[in-house]
mmCIF file of C-alpha atoms and ligand atoms in Angstrom:
data_model
loop_
_atom_site.group_PDB
_atom_site.id
_atom_site.type_symbol
_atom_site.label_atom_id
_atom_site.label_comp_id
_atom_site.label_asym_id
_atom_site.label_seq_id
_atom_site.Cartn_x
_atom_site.Cartn_y
_atom_site.Cartn_z
ATOM 1 C CA MET A 118 -34.092 -49.244 39.737
ATOM 2 C CA SER A 119 -36.307 -51.104 42.189
ATOM 3 C CA ILE A 120 -34.824 -53.648 44.543
ATOM 4 C CA LYS A 121 -35.767 -57.278 43.948
ATOM 5 C CA ARG A 122 -33.527 -59.260 46.264
ATOM 6 C CA ILE A 123 -32.209 -58.203 49.653
ATOM 7 C CA GLY A 124 -29.408 -59.777 51.690
ATOM 8 C CA VAL A 125 -29.455 -59.535 55.497
ATOM 9 C CA PHE A 126 -26.522 -60.074 57.838
ATOM 10 C CA THR A 127 -25.389 -59.500 61.404
ATOM 11 C CA SER A 128 -21.919 -58.168 62.076
ATOM 12 C CA GLY A 129 -19.662 -57.143 64.982
ATOM 13 C CA GLY A 130 -20.463 -58.138 68.562
ATOM 14 C CA ASP A 131 -23.765 -60.006 68.810
ATOM 15 C CA ALA A 132 -26.631 -58.524 70.806
ATOM 16 C CA PRO A 133 -29.897 -59.944 72.183
ATOM 17 C CA GLY A 134 -32.659 -58.975 69.761
ATOM 18 C CA MET A 135 -30.630 -59.517 66.584
ATOM 19 C CA ASN A 136 -32.787 -62.571 65.832
ATOM 20 C CA ALA A 137 -35.978 -60.546 66.263
ATOM 21 C CA CYS A 138 -34.513 -58.056 63.789
ATOM 22 C CA ILE A 139 -33.609 -60.762 61.228
ATOM 23 C CA ARG A 140 -37.156 -62.100 61.564
ATOM 24 C CA ALA A 141 -38.621 -58.634 60.962
ATOM 25 C CA VAL A 142 -36.444 -58.113 57.876
ATOM 26 C CA VAL A 143 -37.468 -61.484 56.423
ATOM 27 C CA ARG A 144 -41.161 -61.026 57.125
ATOM 28 C CA ALA A 145 -41.165 -57.434 55.780
ATOM 29 C CA CYS A 146 -39.507 -58.621 52.560
ATOM 30 C CA ILE A 147 -42.091 -61.368 52.106
ATOM 31 C CA TYR A 148 -44.901 -58.895 52.851
ATOM 32 C CA HIS A 149 -43.552 -56.488 50.213
ATOM 33 C CA GLU A 150 -42.871 -59.337 47.753
ATOM 34 C CA VAL A 151 -39.111 -58.980 47.700
ATOM 35 C CA GLU A 152 -36.788 -61.982 47.860
ATOM 36 C CA ILE A 153 -34.634 -62.266 50.952
ATOM 37 C CA TYR A 154 -31.297 -64.051 51.464
ATOM 38 C CA GLY A 155 -29.385 -64.596 54.711
ATOM 39 C CA ILE A 156 -25.630 -63.973 54.709
ATOM 40 C CA LYS A 157 -23.744 -65.959 57.379
ATOM 41 C CA ARG A 158 -20.955 -64.495 59.581
ATOM 42 C CA GLY A 159 -21.276 -60.914 58.373
ATOM 43 C CA PHE A 160 -18.851 -59.557 55.791
ATOM 44 C CA ASP A 161 -16.746 -62.738 56.047
ATOM 45 C CA GLY A 162 -19.672 -64.842 54.834
ATOM 46 C CA MET A 163 -20.347 -62.326 52.065
ATOM 47 C CA ILE A 164 -16.784 -62.775 50.811
ATOM 48 C CA LYS A 165 -17.041 -66.579 50.997
ATOM 49 C CA GLY A 166 -20.529 -66.771 49.489
ATOM 50 C CA SER A 167 -22.228 -68.234 52.599
ATOM 51 C CA ILE A 168 -25.550 -66.981 51.300
ATOM 52 C CA ASN A 169 -28.894 -68.818 51.439
ATOM 53 C CA PRO A 170 -32.521 -67.975 50.676
ATOM 54 C CA LEU A 171 -34.757 -67.360 53.677
ATOM 55 C CA GLU A 172 -38.465 -68.022 53.917
ATOM 56 C CA SER A 173 -41.086 -67.136 56.478
ATOM 57 C CA HIS A 174 -40.602 -70.412 58.361
ATOM 58 C CA SER A 175 -36.796 -69.928 58.407
ATOM 59 C CA VAL A 176 -37.326 -67.316 61.098
ATOM 60 C CA SER A 177 -40.075 -69.044 63.076
ATOM 61 C CA ASN A 178 -39.492 -69.412 66.804
ATOM 62 C CA ILE A 179 -36.471 -67.085 66.972
ATOM 63 C CA VAL A 180 -38.030 -63.819 68.186
ATOM 64 C CA GLN A 181 -37.279 -64.825 71.794
ATOM 65 C CA ARG A 182 -33.771 -66.210 71.241
ATOM 66 C CA GLY A 183 -30.490 -64.467 72.063
ATOM 67 C CA GLY A 184 -27.474 -64.621 69.734
ATOM 68 C CA THR A 185 -27.936 -64.540 65.973
ATOM 69 C CA ILE A 186 -28.988 -67.425 63.720
ATOM 70 C CA LEU A 187 -26.892 -65.809 60.978
ATOM 71 C CA LYS A 188 -23.790 -65.811 63.244
ATOM 72 C CA SER A 189 -21.533 -62.795 63.490
ATOM 73 C CA ALA A 190 -17.907 -61.851 62.938
ATOM 74 C CA ARG A 191 -15.523 -58.926 62.710
ATOM 75 C CA SER A 192 -13.962 -59.282 59.236
ATOM 76 C CA MET A 193 -10.377 -58.228 58.569
ATOM 77 C CA GLU A 194 -10.564 -59.249 54.899
ATOM 78 C CA PHE A 195 -13.457 -56.876 54.179
ATOM 79 C CA MET A 196 -11.196 -54.013 55.268
ATOM 80 C CA THR A 197 -9.166 -54.618 52.100
ATOM 81 C CA LEU A 198 -10.317 -53.629 48.599
ATOM 82 C CA GLU A 199 -9.522 -57.153 47.446
ATOM 83 C CA GLY A 200 -11.921 -58.569 50.059
ATOM 84 C CA ARG A 201 -14.667 -56.126 49.124
ATOM 85 C CA LYS A 202 -14.253 -57.023 45.417
ATOM 86 C CA LYS A 203 -14.817 -60.685 46.284
ATOM 87 C CA ALA A 204 -17.885 -59.753 48.356
ATOM 88 C CA TYR A 205 -19.317 -57.735 45.456
ATOM 89 C CA GLN A 206 -18.768 -60.620 43.060
ATOM 90 C CA GLN A 207 -20.610 -62.977 45.423
ATOM 91 C CA LEU A 208 -23.559 -60.574 45.710
ATOM 92 C CA ARG A 209 -23.697 -60.380 41.911
ATOM 93 C CA ASN A 210 -23.659 -64.183 41.679
ATOM 94 C CA PHE A 211 -26.723 -64.247 43.929
ATOM 95 C CA ASP A 212 -28.379 -61.201 42.255
ATOM 96 C CA ILE A 213 -28.567 -59.372 45.574
ATOM 97 C CA ASP A 214 -29.161 -55.675 44.972
ATOM 98 C CA GLY A 215 -29.728 -54.319 48.484
ATOM 99 C CA LEU A 216 -28.458 -55.080 52.003
ATOM 100 C CA VAL A 217 -29.693 -54.819 55.563
ATOM 101 C CA ALA A 218 -26.772 -54.693 58.002
ATOM 102 C CA ILE A 219 -27.501 -55.323 61.675
ATOM 103 C CA GLY A 220 -24.555 -54.091 63.729
ATOM 104 C CA GLY A 221 -22.678 -51.069 65.028
ATOM 105 C CA ASN A 222 -20.377 -48.360 63.751
ATOM 106 C CA GLY A 223 -17.718 -50.758 62.400
ATOM 107 C CA THR A 224 -20.384 -52.507 60.336
ATOM 108 C CA PHE A 225 -21.788 -49.231 59.007
ATOM 109 C CA THR A 226 -18.320 -47.947 58.117
ATOM 110 C CA GLY A 227 -17.726 -51.075 56.003
ATOM 111 C CA ALA A 228 -21.163 -50.849 54.381
ATOM 112 C CA LYS A 229 -20.687 -47.174 53.485
ATOM 113 C CA ILE A 230 -17.325 -47.746 51.788
ATOM 114 C CA PHE A 231 -18.780 -50.771 49.983
ATOM 115 C CA GLU A 232 -21.672 -48.713 48.604
ATOM 116 C CA GLU A 233 -19.344 -45.934 47.459
ATOM 117 C CA GLU A 234 -17.132 -48.436 45.643
ATOM 118 C CA PHE A 235 -19.685 -50.885 44.250
ATOM 119 C CA GLY A 236 -23.078 -49.166 44.504
ATOM 120 C CA ILE A 237 -24.894 -51.766 46.625
ATOM 121 C CA PRO A 238 -27.306 -49.785 48.831
ATOM 122 C CA THR A 239 -27.374 -50.704 52.517
ATOM 123 C CA ILE A 240 -29.587 -49.735 55.419
ATOM 124 C CA GLY A 241 -28.403 -50.414 58.946
ATOM 125 C CA CYS A 242 -30.235 -51.537 62.078
ATOM 126 C CA PRO A 243 -28.586 -50.503 65.359
ATOM 127 C CA GLY A 244 -27.397 -53.801 66.863
ATOM 128 C CA THR A 245 -25.027 -53.456 69.816
ATOM 129 C CA ILE A 246 -25.384 -53.797 73.577
ATOM 130 C CA ASP A 247 -23.292 -50.626 74.024
ATOM 131 C CA ASN A 248 -26.021 -48.104 73.066
ATOM 132 C CA ASP A 249 -23.287 -45.920 71.597
ATOM 133 C CA LEU A 250 -24.903 -45.141 68.232
ATOM 134 C CA TYR A 251 -25.881 -41.610 67.326
ATOM 135 C CA GLY A 252 -29.289 -41.483 65.610
ATOM 136 C CA THR A 253 -31.319 -43.712 67.917
ATOM 137 C CA ASP A 254 -32.388 -43.391 71.538
ATOM 138 C CA TYR A 255 -31.556 -47.046 72.168
ATOM 139 C CA THR A 256 -29.772 -49.850 70.356
ATOM 140 C CA ILE A 257 -30.920 -53.455 70.004
ATOM 141 C CA GLY A 258 -29.599 -55.509 72.925
ATOM 142 C CA TYR A 259 -28.876 -52.656 75.286
ATOM 143 C CA ASP A 260 -31.971 -53.035 77.445
ATOM 144 C CA THR A 261 -31.393 -56.780 77.829
ATOM 145 C CA ALA A 262 -27.722 -56.218 78.718
ATOM 146 C CA VAL A 263 -28.649 -53.657 81.390
ATOM 147 C CA ASN A 264 -31.181 -56.045 82.899
ATOM 148 C CA THR A 265 -28.659 -58.908 82.867
ATOM 149 C CA ALA A 266 -26.099 -56.701 84.618
ATOM 150 C CA LEU A 267 -28.702 -55.569 87.121
ATOM 151 C CA GLU A 268 -29.656 -59.106 88.047
ATOM 152 C CA ALA A 269 -26.003 -59.905 88.701
ATOM 153 C CA ILE A 270 -25.479 -56.721 90.727
ATOM 154 C CA ASP A 271 -28.476 -57.568 92.939
ATOM 155 C CA LYS A 272 -26.950 -60.961 93.697
ATOM 156 C CA ILE A 273 -23.522 -59.503 94.427
ATOM 157 C CA ARG A 274 -25.129 -56.922 96.708
ATOM 158 C CA ASP A 275 -26.466 -59.737 98.922
ATOM 159 C CA THR A 276 -23.051 -61.230 99.495
ATOM 160 C CA ALA A 277 -21.328 -57.817 99.719
ATOM 161 C CA ASP A 278 -23.678 -56.916 102.546
ATOM 162 C CA SER A 279 -23.229 -60.241 104.392
ATOM 163 C CA HIS A 280 -19.425 -59.873 104.457
ATOM 164 C CA ASN A 281 -19.039 -56.065 104.707
ATOM 165 C CA ARG A 282 -17.173 -56.001 101.417
ATOM 166 C CA VAL A 283 -16.467 -53.481 98.698
ATOM 167 C CA PHE A 284 -17.207 -54.913 95.246
ATOM 168 C CA PHE A 285 -15.869 -53.547 91.990
ATOM 169 C CA ILE A 286 -18.140 -54.862 89.244
ATOM 170 C CA GLU A 287 -16.963 -54.493 85.664
ATOM 171 C CA VAL A 288 -19.598 -54.198 82.959
ATOM 172 C CA MET A 289 -19.114 -54.043 79.179
ATOM 173 C CA GLY A 290 -18.644 -50.836 77.225
ATOM 174 C CA ARG A 291 -15.267 -50.360 75.600
ATOM 175 C CA ASP A 292 -15.874 -46.726 74.713
ATOM 176 C CA SER A 293 -19.198 -46.170 76.354
ATOM 177 C CA GLY A 294 -20.584 -45.993 79.886
ATOM 178 C CA TYR A 295 -24.267 -46.508 79.087
ATOM 179 C CA ILE A 296 -24.567 -49.989 80.590
ATOM 180 C CA ALA A 297 -22.563 -48.879 83.637
ATOM 181 C CA VAL A 298 -24.676 -45.807 84.347
ATOM 182 C CA GLN A 299 -28.049 -47.487 83.938
ATOM 183 C CA SER A 300 -27.154 -50.642 85.843
ATOM 184 C CA GLY A 301 -25.439 -48.492 88.485
ATOM 185 C CA ILE A 302 -28.537 -46.402 89.064
ATOM 186 C CA GLY A 303 -30.833 -49.430 88.986
ATOM 187 C CA GLY A 304 -28.513 -51.440 91.237
ATOM 188 C CA GLY A 305 -27.922 -48.702 93.815
ATOM 189 C CA ALA A 306 -24.175 -48.340 93.224
ATOM 190 C CA GLU A 307 -22.122 -45.949 95.357
ATOM 191 C CA ILE A 308 -19.936 -44.980 92.402
ATOM 192 C CA VAL A 309 -20.092 -45.448 88.624
ATOM 193 C CA MET A 310 -16.861 -45.094 86.641
ATOM 194 C CA VAL A 311 -17.252 -44.500 82.907
ATOM 195 C CA PRO A 312 -14.968 -43.421 80.033
ATOM 196 C CA GLU A 313 -17.039 -40.276 79.424
ATOM 197 C CA THR A 314 -16.267 -38.649 82.807
ATOM 198 C CA ASP A 315 -13.189 -38.445 85.019
ATOM 199 C CA THR A 316 -13.519 -40.175 88.372
ATOM 200 C CA THR A 317 -10.154 -40.422 90.108
ATOM 201 C CA ILE A 318 -8.945 -43.017 92.615
ATOM 202 C CA ASP A 319 -9.055 -40.246 95.238
ATOM 203 C CA ASP A 320 -12.731 -39.639 94.405
ATOM 204 C CA VAL A 321 -13.408 -43.339 94.986
ATOM 205 C CA ILE A 322 -11.560 -43.302 98.292
ATOM 206 C CA SER A 323 -13.314 -40.178 99.477
ATOM 207 C CA THR A 324 -16.761 -41.679 98.672
ATOM 208 C CA LEU A 325 -15.872 -44.917 100.481
ATOM 209 C CA GLU A 326 -14.622 -43.015 103.525
ATOM 210 C CA LYS A 327 -17.740 -40.871 103.648
ATOM 211 C CA GLY A 328 -19.808 -44.058 103.439
ATOM 212 C CA LYS A 329 -17.919 -45.522 106.401
ATOM 213 C CA LEU A 330 -18.678 -42.421 108.491
ATOM 214 C CA LYS A 331 -22.349 -42.892 107.638
ATOM 215 C CA HIS A 332 -22.162 -46.517 108.869
ATOM 216 C CA LYS A 333 -22.314 -48.071 105.421
ATOM 217 C CA THR A 334 -20.792 -51.526 105.736
ATOM 218 C CA SER A 335 -20.552 -52.477 102.060
ATOM 219 C CA ALA A 336 -20.272 -50.741 98.714
ATOM 220 C CA ILE A 337 -20.862 -51.445 95.044
ATOM 221 C CA ILE A 338 -18.723 -49.677 92.450
ATOM 222 C CA ILE A 339 -19.605 -50.176 88.798
ATOM 223 C CA VAL A 340 -16.746 -49.832 86.321
ATOM 224 C CA ALA A 341 -17.238 -49.632 82.557
ATOM 225 C CA GLU A 342 -14.466 -51.730 80.982
ATOM 226 C CA GLY A 343 -13.163 -48.691 79.080
ATOM 227 C CA ASP A 344 -12.733 -46.402 82.092
ATOM 228 C CA GLU A 345 -9.646 -44.162 81.938
ATOM 229 C CA GLU A 346 -8.407 -45.390 85.370
ATOM 230 C CA GLY A 347 -8.217 -48.962 84.041
ATOM 231 C CA ASN A 348 -10.377 -52.052 84.333
ATOM 232 C CA ALA A 349 -12.062 -53.096 87.589
ATOM 233 C CA THR A 350 -9.106 -55.230 88.740
ATOM 234 C CA GLU A 351 -6.608 -52.427 88.133
ATOM 235 C CA ILE A 352 -8.796 -49.860 89.891
ATOM 236 C CA ALA A 353 -9.385 -52.200 92.847
ATOM 237 C CA MET A 354 -5.613 -52.670 93.230
ATOM 238 C CA LYS A 355 -5.008 -48.907 93.175
ATOM 239 C CA VAL A 356 -7.648 -48.425 95.897
ATOM 240 C CA LYS A 357 -6.262 -51.294 97.993
ATOM 241 C CA GLU A 358 -2.804 -49.703 97.886
ATOM 242 C CA LYS A 359 -4.249 -46.605 99.563
ATOM 243 C CA ILE A 360 -6.638 -48.233 102.081
ATOM 244 C CA SER A 361 -5.241 -51.645 102.838
ATOM 245 C CA ASP A 362 -7.796 -52.691 105.466
ATOM 246 C CA LEU A 363 -10.688 -52.766 102.970
ATOM 247 C CA ASP A 364 -12.069 -56.188 102.061
ATOM 248 C CA ILE A 365 -12.232 -55.762 98.275
ATOM 249 C CA LYS A 366 -13.556 -58.187 95.658
ATOM 250 C CA VAL A 367 -13.786 -57.837 91.892
ATOM 251 C CA THR A 368 -16.369 -59.370 89.536
ATOM 252 C CA THR A 369 -16.187 -59.021 85.769
ATOM 253 C CA LEU A 370 -19.567 -59.731 84.219
ATOM 254 C CA GLY A 371 -18.157 -60.109 80.689
ATOM 255 C CA HIS A 372 -19.993 -61.850 77.874
ATOM 256 C CA ILE A 373 -22.921 -62.904 80.029
ATOM 257 C CA GLN A 374 -24.203 -59.431 79.077
ATOM 258 C CA ARG A 375 -24.247 -60.349 75.396
ATOM 259 C CA GLY A 376 -26.525 -63.388 75.713
ATOM 260 C CA GLY A 377 -29.992 -64.309 76.852
ATOM 261 C CA SER A 378 -33.548 -63.855 75.734
ATOM 262 C CA PRO A 379 -34.175 -60.248 74.646
ATOM 263 C CA THR A 380 -36.478 -58.050 76.723
ATOM 264 C CA ALA A 381 -39.781 -56.822 75.291
ATOM 265 C CA LYS A 382 -38.173 -53.432 74.601
ATOM 266 C CA ASP A 383 -35.373 -54.999 72.557
ATOM 267 C CA ARG A 384 -37.703 -57.247 70.581
ATOM 268 C CA ILE A 385 -39.926 -54.314 69.684
ATOM 269 C CA LEU A 386 -37.030 -52.011 68.766
ATOM 270 C CA ALA A 387 -35.519 -54.828 66.662
ATOM 271 C CA SER A 388 -38.827 -55.486 64.900
ATOM 272 C CA ARG A 389 -39.470 -51.817 64.167
ATOM 273 C CA THR A 390 -36.018 -51.077 62.807
ATOM 274 C CA GLY A 391 -35.969 -54.320 60.779
ATOM 275 C CA VAL A 392 -39.202 -53.421 58.991
ATOM 276 C CA ALA A 393 -38.054 -49.793 58.582
ATOM 277 C CA ALA A 394 -34.791 -50.927 56.999
ATOM 278 C CA VAL A 395 -36.591 -52.954 54.326
ATOM 279 C CA GLU A 396 -39.134 -50.207 53.650
ATOM 280 C CA GLY A 397 -36.336 -47.627 53.448
ATOM 281 C CA LEU A 398 -34.493 -49.700 50.839
ATOM 282 C CA LEU A 399 -37.681 -50.080 48.819
ATOM 283 C CA LYS A 400 -38.145 -46.297 48.896
ATOM 284 C CA GLY A 401 -34.658 -45.868 47.418
ATOM 285 C CA MET A 402 -32.766 -44.926 50.571
ATOM 286 C CA LYS A 403 -29.165 -46.011 51.180
ATOM 287 C CA ASN A 404 -26.295 -45.483 53.590
ATOM 288 C CA VAL A 405 -28.598 -44.726 56.504
ATOM 289 C CA MET A 406 -29.365 -46.340 59.841
ATOM 290 C CA ALA A 407 -32.979 -46.860 60.871
ATOM 291 C CA GLY A 408 -33.286 -45.829 64.524
ATOM 292 C CA VAL A 409 -36.044 -44.851 66.905
ATOM 293 C CA ILE A 410 -36.050 -41.361 68.430
ATOM 294 C CA ASN A 411 -38.949 -40.256 70.656
ATOM 295 C CA ASP A 412 -40.905 -43.320 69.555
ATOM 296 C CA GLU A 413 -40.636 -42.436 65.853
ATOM 297 C CA ILE A 414 -38.585 -44.156 63.156
ATOM 298 C CA VAL A 415 -35.746 -41.848 62.092
ATOM 299 C CA TYR A 416 -33.196 -42.506 59.336
ATOM 300 C CA THR A 417 -29.744 -41.064 60.042
ATOM 301 C CA SER A 418 -26.954 -41.142 57.475
ATOM 302 C CA PHE A 419 -24.121 -43.577 58.194
ATOM 303 C CA GLU A 420 -21.806 -40.582 57.974
ATOM 304 C CA GLU A 421 -23.570 -38.833 60.870
ATOM 305 C CA THR A 422 -23.875 -42.030 62.906
ATOM 306 C CA ILE A 423 -20.193 -42.834 62.510
ATOM 307 C CA LYS A 424 -18.947 -39.262 63.029
ATOM 308 C CA ASN A 425 -21.040 -38.163 65.991
ATOM 309 C CA PRO A 426 -20.532 -39.388 69.517
ATOM 310 C CA LYS A 427 -23.590 -40.137 71.624
ATOM 311 C CA PRO A 428 -22.930 -38.374 74.907
ATOM 312 C CA ILE A 429 -24.259 -39.784 78.159
ATOM 313 C CA ASN A 430 -26.857 -37.673 79.911
ATOM 314 C CA GLU A 431 -24.750 -35.868 82.540
ATOM 315 C CA ASP A 432 -27.772 -35.654 84.778
ATOM 316 C CA LEU A 433 -27.739 -39.422 85.216
ATOM 317 C CA ILE A 434 -24.134 -39.315 86.427
ATOM 318 C CA ARG A 435 -24.974 -36.496 88.823
ATOM 319 C CA MET A 436 -27.875 -38.571 90.099
ATOM 320 C CA VAL A 437 -25.622 -41.465 91.100
ATOM 321 C CA ASN A 438 -23.935 -39.096 93.561
ATOM 322 C CA ILE A 439 -27.259 -37.852 94.904
ATOM 323 C CA LEU A 440 -28.647 -41.347 95.356
ATOM 324 C CA SER A 441 -25.577 -42.690 97.150
ATOM 325 C CA VAL A 442 -25.380 -39.864 99.702
HETATM 326 O O1 F6P B 624 -19.443 -53.746 71.192
HETATM 327 C C1 F6P B 624 -20.017 -54.662 72.044
HETATM 328 C C2 F6P B 624 -19.007 -55.241 73.004
HETATM 329 O O2 F6P B 624 -19.669 -56.191 73.798
HETATM 330 C C3 F6P B 624 -18.257 -54.231 73.874
HETATM 331 O O3 F6P B 624 -18.996 -53.779 74.986
HETATM 332 C C4 F6P B 624 -17.037 -55.015 74.250
HETATM 333 O O4 F6P B 624 -15.974 -54.171 74.559
HETATM 334 C C5 F6P B 624 -16.750 -55.795 72.997
HETATM 335 O O5 F6P B 624 -17.977 -55.909 72.316
HETATM 336 C C6 F6P B 624 -16.159 -57.161 73.236
HETATM 337 O O6 F6P B 624 -15.878 -57.745 71.991
HETATM 338 P P1 F6P B 624 -15.468 -59.266 71.763
HETATM 339 O O7 F6P B 624 -16.679 -60.101 72.039
HETATM 340 O O8 F6P B 624 -15.051 -59.336 70.349
HETATM 341 O O9 F6P B 624 -14.399 -59.552 72.750
#
């Protein structure tokens, strides 16, 4: 049965480039003569029936904007069968027979269960700043987040150098060190601490002491929020307990990394995966994420995306040590 009306929504943590993706989905639907509806606030809006038709002009002038015009949420109600039943009923009321979900693994898990229970096919677009999705080289929003972090690190480096201080800078990434590693390399960090590898407090101290011997007067340590030693404040306190004469400061970059105008890379990735999601649905695909691997569109099953971790390139971690020698 061919699809006649698609619903698009953004879900989970927002990411710069989500708007460019919504725009691509809408324009691809119009190009292929399929009706397109926007669902507000992810699965929550689906349950409540916050669903409206979108036209070409509805997505004018948003390609460059951060955030998501459709808003986003993490829905507890959709985790229950009762909630999903309500969502299905709403989709039936609006005659929506296919979905494009822009989000991360939580979103895809919900969409997969929903399809198995109610048969509404969904294709996902990888929307998260964390870059932690298997089945795509990069995720929408990641490049912008790295550049935002980098800009902040450059500024902190100026003041760290002026005052001979050690700065612990916390970047986002609950389970993933991608932003930390890339911004650490780009920002010339002495150490990068990520959940994927073990860096102990003693390792930090030894690197700082070696730096002192080499007449380094300041240091930048990037901490991914999910590091096993704790967050940046906790790690800084543990280091201070062992070398009390260090002048240590902590900066948590936080949600600044989730906003802002998307970079060219993110806009292009968002546009490509948005169009691929619509075209995949029209070809009869379901329960897959449209990603880009080696510059080609690749569809990976939700099952694989959810199940498989996306390991960080160990060589990048090794390089941080080489570059900070
Ligand atoms: O998944 C994206 C992300 O920004 C993570 O890096 C971070 O841990 C989390 O979302 C924060 O979520 P919230 O905005 O709900 O606090």
